[in-house]
XYZ file of C-alpha atoms in Angstrom:
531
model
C 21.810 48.071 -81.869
C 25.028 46.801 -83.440
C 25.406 44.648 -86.582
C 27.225 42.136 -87.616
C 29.814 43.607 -90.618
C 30.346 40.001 -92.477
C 28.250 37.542 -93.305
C 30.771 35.360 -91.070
C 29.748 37.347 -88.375
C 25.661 37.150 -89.121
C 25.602 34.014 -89.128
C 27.515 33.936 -85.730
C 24.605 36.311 -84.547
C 21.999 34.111 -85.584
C 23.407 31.527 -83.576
C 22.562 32.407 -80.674
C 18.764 33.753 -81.500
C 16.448 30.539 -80.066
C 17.216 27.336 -82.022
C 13.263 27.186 -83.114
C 12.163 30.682 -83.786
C 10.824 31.028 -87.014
C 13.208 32.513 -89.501
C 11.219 32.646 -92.892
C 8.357 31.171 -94.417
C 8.839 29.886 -98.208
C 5.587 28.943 -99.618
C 3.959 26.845 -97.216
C 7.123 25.871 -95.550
C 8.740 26.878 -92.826
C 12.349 26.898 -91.332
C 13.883 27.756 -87.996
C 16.899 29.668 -87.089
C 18.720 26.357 -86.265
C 17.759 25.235 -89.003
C 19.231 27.701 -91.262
C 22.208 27.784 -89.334
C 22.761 24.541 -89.481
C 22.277 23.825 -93.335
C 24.488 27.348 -93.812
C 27.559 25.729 -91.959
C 27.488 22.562 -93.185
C 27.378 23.831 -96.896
C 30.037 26.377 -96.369
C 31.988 23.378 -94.929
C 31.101 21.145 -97.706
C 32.365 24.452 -100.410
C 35.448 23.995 -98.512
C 35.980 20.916 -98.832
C 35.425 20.607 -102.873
C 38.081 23.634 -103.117
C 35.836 26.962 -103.013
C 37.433 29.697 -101.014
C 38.138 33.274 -100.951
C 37.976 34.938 -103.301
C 36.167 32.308 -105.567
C 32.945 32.940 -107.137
C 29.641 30.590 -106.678
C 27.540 31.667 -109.144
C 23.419 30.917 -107.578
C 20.617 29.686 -110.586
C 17.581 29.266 -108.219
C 13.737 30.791 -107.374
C 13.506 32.141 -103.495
C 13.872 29.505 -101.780
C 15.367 28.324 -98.242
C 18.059 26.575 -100.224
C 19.341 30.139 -102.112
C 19.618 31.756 -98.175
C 21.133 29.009 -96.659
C 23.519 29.312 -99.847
C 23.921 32.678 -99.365
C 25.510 32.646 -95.643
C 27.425 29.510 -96.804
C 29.606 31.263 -99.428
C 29.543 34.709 -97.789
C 31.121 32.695 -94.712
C 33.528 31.304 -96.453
C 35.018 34.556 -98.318
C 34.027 33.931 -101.738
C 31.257 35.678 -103.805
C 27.891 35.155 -104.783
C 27.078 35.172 -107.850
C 23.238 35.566 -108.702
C 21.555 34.830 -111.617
C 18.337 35.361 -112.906
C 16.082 32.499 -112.269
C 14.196 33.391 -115.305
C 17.490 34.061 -117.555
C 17.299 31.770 -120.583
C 20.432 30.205 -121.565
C 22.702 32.946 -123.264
C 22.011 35.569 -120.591
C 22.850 32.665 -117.982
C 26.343 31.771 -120.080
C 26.934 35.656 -119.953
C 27.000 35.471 -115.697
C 29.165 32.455 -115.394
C 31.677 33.483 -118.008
C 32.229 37.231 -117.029
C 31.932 36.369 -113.487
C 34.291 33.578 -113.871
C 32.423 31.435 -111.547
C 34.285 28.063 -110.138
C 30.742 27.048 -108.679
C 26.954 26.925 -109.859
C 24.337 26.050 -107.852
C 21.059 25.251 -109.511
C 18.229 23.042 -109.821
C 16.149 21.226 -112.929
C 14.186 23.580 -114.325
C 11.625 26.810 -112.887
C 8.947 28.637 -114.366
C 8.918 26.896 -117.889
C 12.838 27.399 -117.851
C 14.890 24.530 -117.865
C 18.101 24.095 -116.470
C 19.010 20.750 -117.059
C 20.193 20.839 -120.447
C 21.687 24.219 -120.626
C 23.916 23.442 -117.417
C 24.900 20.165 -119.436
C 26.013 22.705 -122.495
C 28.121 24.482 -119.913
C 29.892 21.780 -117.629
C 32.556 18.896 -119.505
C 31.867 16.669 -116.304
C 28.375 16.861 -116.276
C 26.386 13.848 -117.305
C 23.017 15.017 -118.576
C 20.949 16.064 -121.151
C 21.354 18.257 -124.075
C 24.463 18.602 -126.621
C 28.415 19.144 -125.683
C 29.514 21.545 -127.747
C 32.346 22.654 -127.047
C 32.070 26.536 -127.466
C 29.172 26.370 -125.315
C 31.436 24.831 -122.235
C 33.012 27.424 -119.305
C 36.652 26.921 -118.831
C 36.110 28.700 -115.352
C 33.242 26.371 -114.315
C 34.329 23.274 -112.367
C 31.637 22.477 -109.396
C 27.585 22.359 -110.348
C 25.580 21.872 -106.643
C 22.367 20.156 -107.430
C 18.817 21.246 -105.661
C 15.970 19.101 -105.605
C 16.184 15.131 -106.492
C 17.412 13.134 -109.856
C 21.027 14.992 -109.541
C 22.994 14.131 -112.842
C 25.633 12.380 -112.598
C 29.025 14.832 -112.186
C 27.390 16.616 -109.411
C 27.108 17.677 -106.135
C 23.642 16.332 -104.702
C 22.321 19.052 -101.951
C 21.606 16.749 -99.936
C 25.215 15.719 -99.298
C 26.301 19.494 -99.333
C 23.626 20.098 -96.308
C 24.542 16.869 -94.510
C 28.108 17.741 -94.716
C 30.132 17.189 -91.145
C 33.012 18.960 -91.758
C 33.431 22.435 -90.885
C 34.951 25.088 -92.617
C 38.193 27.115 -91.686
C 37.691 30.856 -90.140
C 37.449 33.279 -93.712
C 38.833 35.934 -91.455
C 36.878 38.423 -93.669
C 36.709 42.273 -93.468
C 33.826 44.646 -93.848
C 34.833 46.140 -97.042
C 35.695 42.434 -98.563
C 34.074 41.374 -101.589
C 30.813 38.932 -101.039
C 28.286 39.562 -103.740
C 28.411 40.672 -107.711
C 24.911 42.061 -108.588
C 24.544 42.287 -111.993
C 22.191 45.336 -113.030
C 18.761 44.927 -114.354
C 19.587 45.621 -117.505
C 16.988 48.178 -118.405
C 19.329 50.394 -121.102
C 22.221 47.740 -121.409
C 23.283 44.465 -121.403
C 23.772 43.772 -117.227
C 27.200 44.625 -115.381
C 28.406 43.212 -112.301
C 28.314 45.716 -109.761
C 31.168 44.283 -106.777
C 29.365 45.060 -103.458
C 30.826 44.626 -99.838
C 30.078 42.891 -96.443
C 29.901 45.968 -95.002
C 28.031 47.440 -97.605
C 25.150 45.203 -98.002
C 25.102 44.430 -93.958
C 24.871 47.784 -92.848
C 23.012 49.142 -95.969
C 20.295 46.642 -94.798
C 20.678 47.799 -91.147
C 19.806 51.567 -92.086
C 16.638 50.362 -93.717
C 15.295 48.337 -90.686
C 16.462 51.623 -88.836
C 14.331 53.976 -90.659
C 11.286 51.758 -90.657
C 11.976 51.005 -86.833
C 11.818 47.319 -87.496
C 11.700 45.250 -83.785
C 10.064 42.295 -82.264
C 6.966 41.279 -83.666
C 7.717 42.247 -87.295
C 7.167 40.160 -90.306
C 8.330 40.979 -93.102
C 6.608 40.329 -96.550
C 9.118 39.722 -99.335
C 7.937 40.052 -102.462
C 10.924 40.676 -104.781
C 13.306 38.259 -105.832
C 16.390 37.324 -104.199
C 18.755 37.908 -107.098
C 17.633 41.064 -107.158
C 19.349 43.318 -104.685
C 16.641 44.851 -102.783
C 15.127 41.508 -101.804
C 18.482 39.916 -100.675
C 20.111 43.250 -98.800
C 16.388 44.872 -97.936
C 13.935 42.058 -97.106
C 16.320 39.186 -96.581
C 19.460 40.009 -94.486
C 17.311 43.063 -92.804
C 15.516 40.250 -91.205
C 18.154 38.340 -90.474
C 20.194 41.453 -88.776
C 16.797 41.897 -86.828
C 16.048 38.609 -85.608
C 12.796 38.804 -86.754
C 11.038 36.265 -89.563
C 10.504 37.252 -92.844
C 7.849 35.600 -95.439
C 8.270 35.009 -99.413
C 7.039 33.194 -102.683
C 9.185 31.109 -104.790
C 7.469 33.834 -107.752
C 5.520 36.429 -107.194
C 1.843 35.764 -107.630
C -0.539 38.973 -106.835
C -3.436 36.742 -105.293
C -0.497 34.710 -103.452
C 1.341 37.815 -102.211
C -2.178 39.419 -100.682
C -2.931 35.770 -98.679
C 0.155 35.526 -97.433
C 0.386 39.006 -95.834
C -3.254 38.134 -94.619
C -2.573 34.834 -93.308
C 0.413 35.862 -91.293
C -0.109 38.624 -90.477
C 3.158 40.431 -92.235
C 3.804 43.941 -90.709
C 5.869 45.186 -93.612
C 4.985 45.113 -97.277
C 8.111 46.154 -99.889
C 9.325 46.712 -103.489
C 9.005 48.358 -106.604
C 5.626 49.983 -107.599
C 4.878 47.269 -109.486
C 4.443 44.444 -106.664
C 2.070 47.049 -104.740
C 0.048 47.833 -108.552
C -0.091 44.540 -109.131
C -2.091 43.288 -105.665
C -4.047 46.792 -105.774
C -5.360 46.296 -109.079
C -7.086 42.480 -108.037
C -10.546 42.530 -108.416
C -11.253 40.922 -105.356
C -8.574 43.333 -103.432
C -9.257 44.317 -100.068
C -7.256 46.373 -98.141
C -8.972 44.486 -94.924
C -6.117 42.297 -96.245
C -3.446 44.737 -95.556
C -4.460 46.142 -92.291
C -1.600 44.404 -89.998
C 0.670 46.401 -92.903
C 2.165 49.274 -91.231
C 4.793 50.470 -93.040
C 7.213 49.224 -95.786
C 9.616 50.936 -99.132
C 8.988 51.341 -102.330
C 9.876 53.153 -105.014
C 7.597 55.398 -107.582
C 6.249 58.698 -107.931
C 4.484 60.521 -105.129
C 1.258 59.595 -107.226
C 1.687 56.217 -106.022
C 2.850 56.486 -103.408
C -0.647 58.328 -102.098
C -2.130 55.612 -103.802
C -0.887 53.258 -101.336
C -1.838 55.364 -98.548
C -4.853 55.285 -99.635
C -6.108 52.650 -101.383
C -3.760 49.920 -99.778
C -3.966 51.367 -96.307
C 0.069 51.371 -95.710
C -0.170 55.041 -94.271
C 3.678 54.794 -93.063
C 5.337 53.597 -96.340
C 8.763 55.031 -96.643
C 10.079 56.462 -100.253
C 13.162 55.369 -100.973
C 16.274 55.703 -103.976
C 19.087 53.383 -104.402
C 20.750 51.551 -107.686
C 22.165 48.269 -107.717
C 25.576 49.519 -107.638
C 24.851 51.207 -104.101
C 24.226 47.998 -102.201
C 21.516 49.283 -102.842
C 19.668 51.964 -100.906
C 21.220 55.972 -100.936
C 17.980 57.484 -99.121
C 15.287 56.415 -97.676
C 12.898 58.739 -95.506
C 12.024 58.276 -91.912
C 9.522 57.253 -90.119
C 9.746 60.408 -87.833
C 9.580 62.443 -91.194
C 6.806 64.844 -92.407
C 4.080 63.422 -93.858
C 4.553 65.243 -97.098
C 8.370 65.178 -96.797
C 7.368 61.030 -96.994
C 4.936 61.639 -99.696
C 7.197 63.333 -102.219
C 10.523 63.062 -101.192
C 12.853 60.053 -101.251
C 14.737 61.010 -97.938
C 17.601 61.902 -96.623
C 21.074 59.978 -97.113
C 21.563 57.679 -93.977
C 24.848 57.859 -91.911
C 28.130 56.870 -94.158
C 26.439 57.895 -96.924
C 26.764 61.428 -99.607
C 24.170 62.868 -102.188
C 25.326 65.447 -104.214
C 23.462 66.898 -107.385
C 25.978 67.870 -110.284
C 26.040 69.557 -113.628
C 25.693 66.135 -115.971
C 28.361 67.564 -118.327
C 30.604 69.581 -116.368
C 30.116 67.429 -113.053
C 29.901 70.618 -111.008
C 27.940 70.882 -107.891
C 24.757 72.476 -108.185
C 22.632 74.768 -105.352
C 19.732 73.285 -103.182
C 16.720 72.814 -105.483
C 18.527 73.000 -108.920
C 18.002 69.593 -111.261
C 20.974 67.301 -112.180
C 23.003 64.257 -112.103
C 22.682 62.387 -108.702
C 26.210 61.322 -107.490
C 26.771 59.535 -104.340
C 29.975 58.586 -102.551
C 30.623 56.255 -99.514
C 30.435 52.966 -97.860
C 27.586 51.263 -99.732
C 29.088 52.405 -103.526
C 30.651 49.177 -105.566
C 34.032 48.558 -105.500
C 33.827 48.062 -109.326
C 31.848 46.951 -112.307
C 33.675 43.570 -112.263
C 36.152 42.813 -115.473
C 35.571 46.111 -116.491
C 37.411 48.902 -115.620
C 36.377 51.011 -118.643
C 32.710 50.899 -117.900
C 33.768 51.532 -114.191
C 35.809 54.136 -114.541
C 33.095 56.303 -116.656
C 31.014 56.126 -113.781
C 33.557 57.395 -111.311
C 34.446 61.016 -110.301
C 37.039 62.335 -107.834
C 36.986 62.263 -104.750
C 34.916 58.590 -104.811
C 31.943 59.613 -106.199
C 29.345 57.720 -108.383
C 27.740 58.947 -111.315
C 24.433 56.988 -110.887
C 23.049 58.554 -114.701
C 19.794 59.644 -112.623
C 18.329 63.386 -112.407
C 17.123 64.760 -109.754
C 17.326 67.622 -107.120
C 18.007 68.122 -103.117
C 16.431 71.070 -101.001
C 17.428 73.042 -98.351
C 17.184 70.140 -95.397
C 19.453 67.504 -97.803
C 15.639 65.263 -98.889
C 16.320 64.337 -102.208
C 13.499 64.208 -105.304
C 14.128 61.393 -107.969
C 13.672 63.315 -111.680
C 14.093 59.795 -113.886
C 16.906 58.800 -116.025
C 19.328 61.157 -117.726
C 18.798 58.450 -120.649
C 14.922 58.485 -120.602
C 14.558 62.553 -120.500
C 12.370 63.633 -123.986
C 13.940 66.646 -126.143
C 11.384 68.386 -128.467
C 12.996 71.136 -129.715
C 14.786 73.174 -127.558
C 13.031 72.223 -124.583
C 14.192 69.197 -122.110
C 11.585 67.508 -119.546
C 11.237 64.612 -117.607
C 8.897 61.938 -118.469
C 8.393 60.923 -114.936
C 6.497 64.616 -114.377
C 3.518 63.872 -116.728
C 3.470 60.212 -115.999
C 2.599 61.478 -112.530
C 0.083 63.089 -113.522
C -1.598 60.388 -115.399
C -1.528 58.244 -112.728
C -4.649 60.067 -111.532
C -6.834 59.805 -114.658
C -9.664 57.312 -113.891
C -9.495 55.328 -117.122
C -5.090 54.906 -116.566
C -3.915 51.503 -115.191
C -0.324 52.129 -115.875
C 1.222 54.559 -118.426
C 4.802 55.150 -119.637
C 6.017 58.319 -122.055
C 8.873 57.826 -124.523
C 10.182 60.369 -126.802
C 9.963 59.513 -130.895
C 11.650 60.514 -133.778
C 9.643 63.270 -135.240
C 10.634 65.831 -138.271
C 10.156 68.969 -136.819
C 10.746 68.965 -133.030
C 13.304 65.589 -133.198
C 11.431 63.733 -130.983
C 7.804 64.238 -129.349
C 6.397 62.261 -126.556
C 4.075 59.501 -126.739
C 1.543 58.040 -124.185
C 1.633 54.321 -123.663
C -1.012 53.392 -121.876
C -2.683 49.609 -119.843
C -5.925 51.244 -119.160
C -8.308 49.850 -116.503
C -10.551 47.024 -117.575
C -13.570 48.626 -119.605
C -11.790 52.078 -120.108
C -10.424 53.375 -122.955
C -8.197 56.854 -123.708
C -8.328 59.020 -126.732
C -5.133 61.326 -127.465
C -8.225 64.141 -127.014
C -9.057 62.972 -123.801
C -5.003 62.766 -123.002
C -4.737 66.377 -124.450
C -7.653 67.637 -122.249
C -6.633 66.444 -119.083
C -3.169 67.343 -119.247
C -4.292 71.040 -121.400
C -4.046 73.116 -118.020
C -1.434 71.122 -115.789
C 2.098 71.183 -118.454
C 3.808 73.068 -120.736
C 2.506 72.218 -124.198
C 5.865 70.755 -125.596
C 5.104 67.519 -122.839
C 1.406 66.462 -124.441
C 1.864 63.454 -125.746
C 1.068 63.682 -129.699
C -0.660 60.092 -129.324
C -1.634 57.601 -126.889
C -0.818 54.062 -127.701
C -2.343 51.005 -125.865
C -0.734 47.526 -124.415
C -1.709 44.831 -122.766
C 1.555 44.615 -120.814
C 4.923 46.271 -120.654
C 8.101 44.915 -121.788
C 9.776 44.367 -117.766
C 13.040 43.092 -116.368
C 12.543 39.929 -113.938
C 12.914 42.421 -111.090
C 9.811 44.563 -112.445
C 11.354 47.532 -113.708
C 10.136 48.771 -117.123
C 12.359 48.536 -119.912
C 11.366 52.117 -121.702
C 13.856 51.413 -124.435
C 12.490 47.907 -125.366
C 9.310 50.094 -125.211
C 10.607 52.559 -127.839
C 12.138 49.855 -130.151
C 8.517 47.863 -130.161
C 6.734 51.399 -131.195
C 9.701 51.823 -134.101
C 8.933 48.512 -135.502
C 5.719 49.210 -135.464
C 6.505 52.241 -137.165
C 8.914 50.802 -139.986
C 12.075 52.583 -138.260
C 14.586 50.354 -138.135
């Protein structure tokens, strides 16, 4: 099967799929091919005619929704980039998008999830008649169009409605595979977010591989949890359906109880994301994995320990393992369906065609032999042009010969399957001795009483730093260090015990449900009087 390498081109595809076939299910709602076709065309036309064009970026403020796909092949058609933003992002991390992105466009809507839109759009936009103040150091110079969703449009701006009833059509882009179309801005879990400058090409075909290796055809549906700003739900769930032709099936937020009806309702085939959306439905009272049965297969990421316990527990006995950052559009290896079962139990796979792995020496940046533990680089079609506006920050992730330091550790055998370590930033030092957290975490996983359960490293006199347990135990369980100290006695070195276990109600996440281990840290030194 060949893909489309632009979004010009997708949308050209999905053209000729049949006019009424389902193409996703939002909510309760559902929308066609032709539909989506249609409202995609006329917006791009209507961007065109209010100036937008390559190059330009349309930054996108808005839940899943039909309105933030149909957006999406709009300004991908037309050559300029999307920009998306949190739709959880209070106003400051909003302002910090649309200025470094320099975005000519926003679309948005009123408010979502107890944040409100409104006002803070009024802050940013001289022509917009709304609420909240005008100050004036507040407004972005770059910022000239703001395309309203939903009714009550303030006055300055673009009703939807008039973008999707739009008759005009917009010129050819004439785009190129490795053109510009999207800046995904990282998750922010030891930083403040970059934008990471990904490709047609790179995002099409890096959501092609995926549907390869999960052997997605007719009669898939495709569950999507994640959020579309994030860039496994827009590249993985989203255009992999679309490349497919076959329908996928999301929430405007993920709800646990919602996410577990839906699959059951309609039947979804595929079931995706971060650990956390498959913890989160698994650990429902009233879970069944009944629920799941039309589930056969799906990626995630997380340790093997999880991964068996969505074998298991969930029933998904083909779920694929996979690796990927955001600035790798964003997968790097996923396994195969036609893998080993334990090759798909503890490995994430294998790079897919176009794409290098390559484990280095951190400091020297020196290849290492099969099985040895270091930096994972990758080079090839699916890396980021650039972190955008910032060639400082991109060129210290950069090596010779077009390589990409991705900051992660981790190790490749014999056959090229690579094992994910954790985060170069995240590894504990007591004493003299180095180890990964994500090792006795694992482990962990497996005591009855553990829900979920992070380790961080703490200052500590002696040693520097020792590791400490935090632990979300199961409800009506408890943990004692001595019980943490018991169980972990004859399976590590002594240096990774954790000293004490500390329990939370919740961890501190990003709004694509990754855990923030240094917002963890900086709550226990609080705690602690460090400051």
């Amino acid at each position: 099967m060949n893909h489309p390498e632009t979004i010009e081109r997708l949308v050209e595809r999905m053209g000729s799929y049949p006019r009424e076939g389902l193409a996703c299910v939002v909510g309760d709602q559902r929308f066609s091919y032709g539909e989506l076709v249609v409202a995609s065309r006329r917006v791009a036309g209507y961007l065109s005619g209010i100036g937008i064009g390559r190059g330009d970026r349309v930054a996108i403020w808005l839940p899943n929704s039909f309105e933030w796909v149909a957006s999406l092949l709009a300004v991908g058609s037309i050559g300029a980039i999307l920009v998306p933003i949190n739709a959880r992002f209070q106003r400051d991390e909003a302002a910090y998008v649309l200025r470094q992105s320099g975005s000519r466009a926003l679309i948005a809507r009123a408010s979502f999830a107890g944040t409100e839109y409104r006002g803070n759009v009024a802050r940013w936009f001289p022509n917009l008649e709304g609420d909240g103040a005008r100050e004036d150091d507040e407004r972005i110079a770059s910022l000239e169009h703001v395309v309203w969703v939903g009714g009550d449009a303030p006055a300055g701006a673009h009703p939807w409605e008039e973008a999707v009833s739009c008759k005009g059509e917009a010129p050819e882009a004439g785009c190129q595979g490795m053109d510009p179309v999207l800046i995904q801005y990282t998750s922010g879990t030891t930083s403040f977010p970059k934008g990471a400058l990904l490709t047609h090409y790179g995002i099409l075909h890096n959501a092609y591989m995926v549907g390869d290796r999960m052997h997605i055809g007719p009669g898939d549906k495709v569950f999507c949890g994640g959020p579309f700003f994030h860039i496994g739900g827009v590249t993985m769930q989203v255009l992999l359906s679309l490349i497919f032709g076959v329908p996928f099936y999301t929430l405007d937020r993920f709800d646990p109880t919602a996410a577990l009806e839906m699959v059951a309702q309609h039947g979804c085939t595929t079931y995706s994301g971060i650990e956390s959306l498959f913890l989160m439905v698994r650990n429902l009272e009233h879970f069944d994995k009944e629920g799941f049965s039309t589930v056969r297969t799906g990626w995630m990421t997380g340790s093997p320990e999880t991964v068996r316990l969505v074998r298991e527990e969930m029933g998904i006995e083909d779920i694929l393992c996979i690796y990927g950052t955001s600035e790798t559009s964003p997968n790097v290896a996923i396994c195969d369906l036609d893998d080993s079962l334990e090759k798909r139990m503890t490995s994430c796979g294998r790079a897919h065609p176009g794409c290098e792995i390559g484990i280095v020496d951190p400091d020297k940046a020196k290849p290492l032999p099969p099985g040895a533990k270091g930096e994972i680089v990758t080079r090839g079609y699916n890396v980021m042009l650039e972190y955008y506006g910032k060639p400082d920050e991109t060129e210290a992730v950069s090596l010779e010969g077009g390589w990409f330091r991705t900051g992660d550790m981790g190790s490749m055998d014999e056959d090229g399957y690579l094992y994910y370590h954790g985060r170069y930033k995240e590894i504990i030092r007591v004493g003299g001795e180095n180890f990964s957290p994500e090792e006795v975490e694992g482990i962990l996983y497996k005591h009855p009483a553990v829900e979920q359960v992070a380790l961080v490293g703490m200052p500590d006199e002696t040693y520097g730093e020792v590791p400490v347990a935090v632990v979300r135990t199961r409800p009506g369980c408890a943990l004692s260090v001595e019980e943490v100290r018991e169980y972990l006695g004859s399976k590590v070195a002594g240096f990774k015990i954790p000293r004490r276990v500390e329990e939370v109600d919740e961890f501190p996440m990003t709004e694509s449900g990754k855990l923030q281990k240094f917002r963890l840290r900086e709550r226990l030194l609080e705690r602690e009087g460090h400051r």
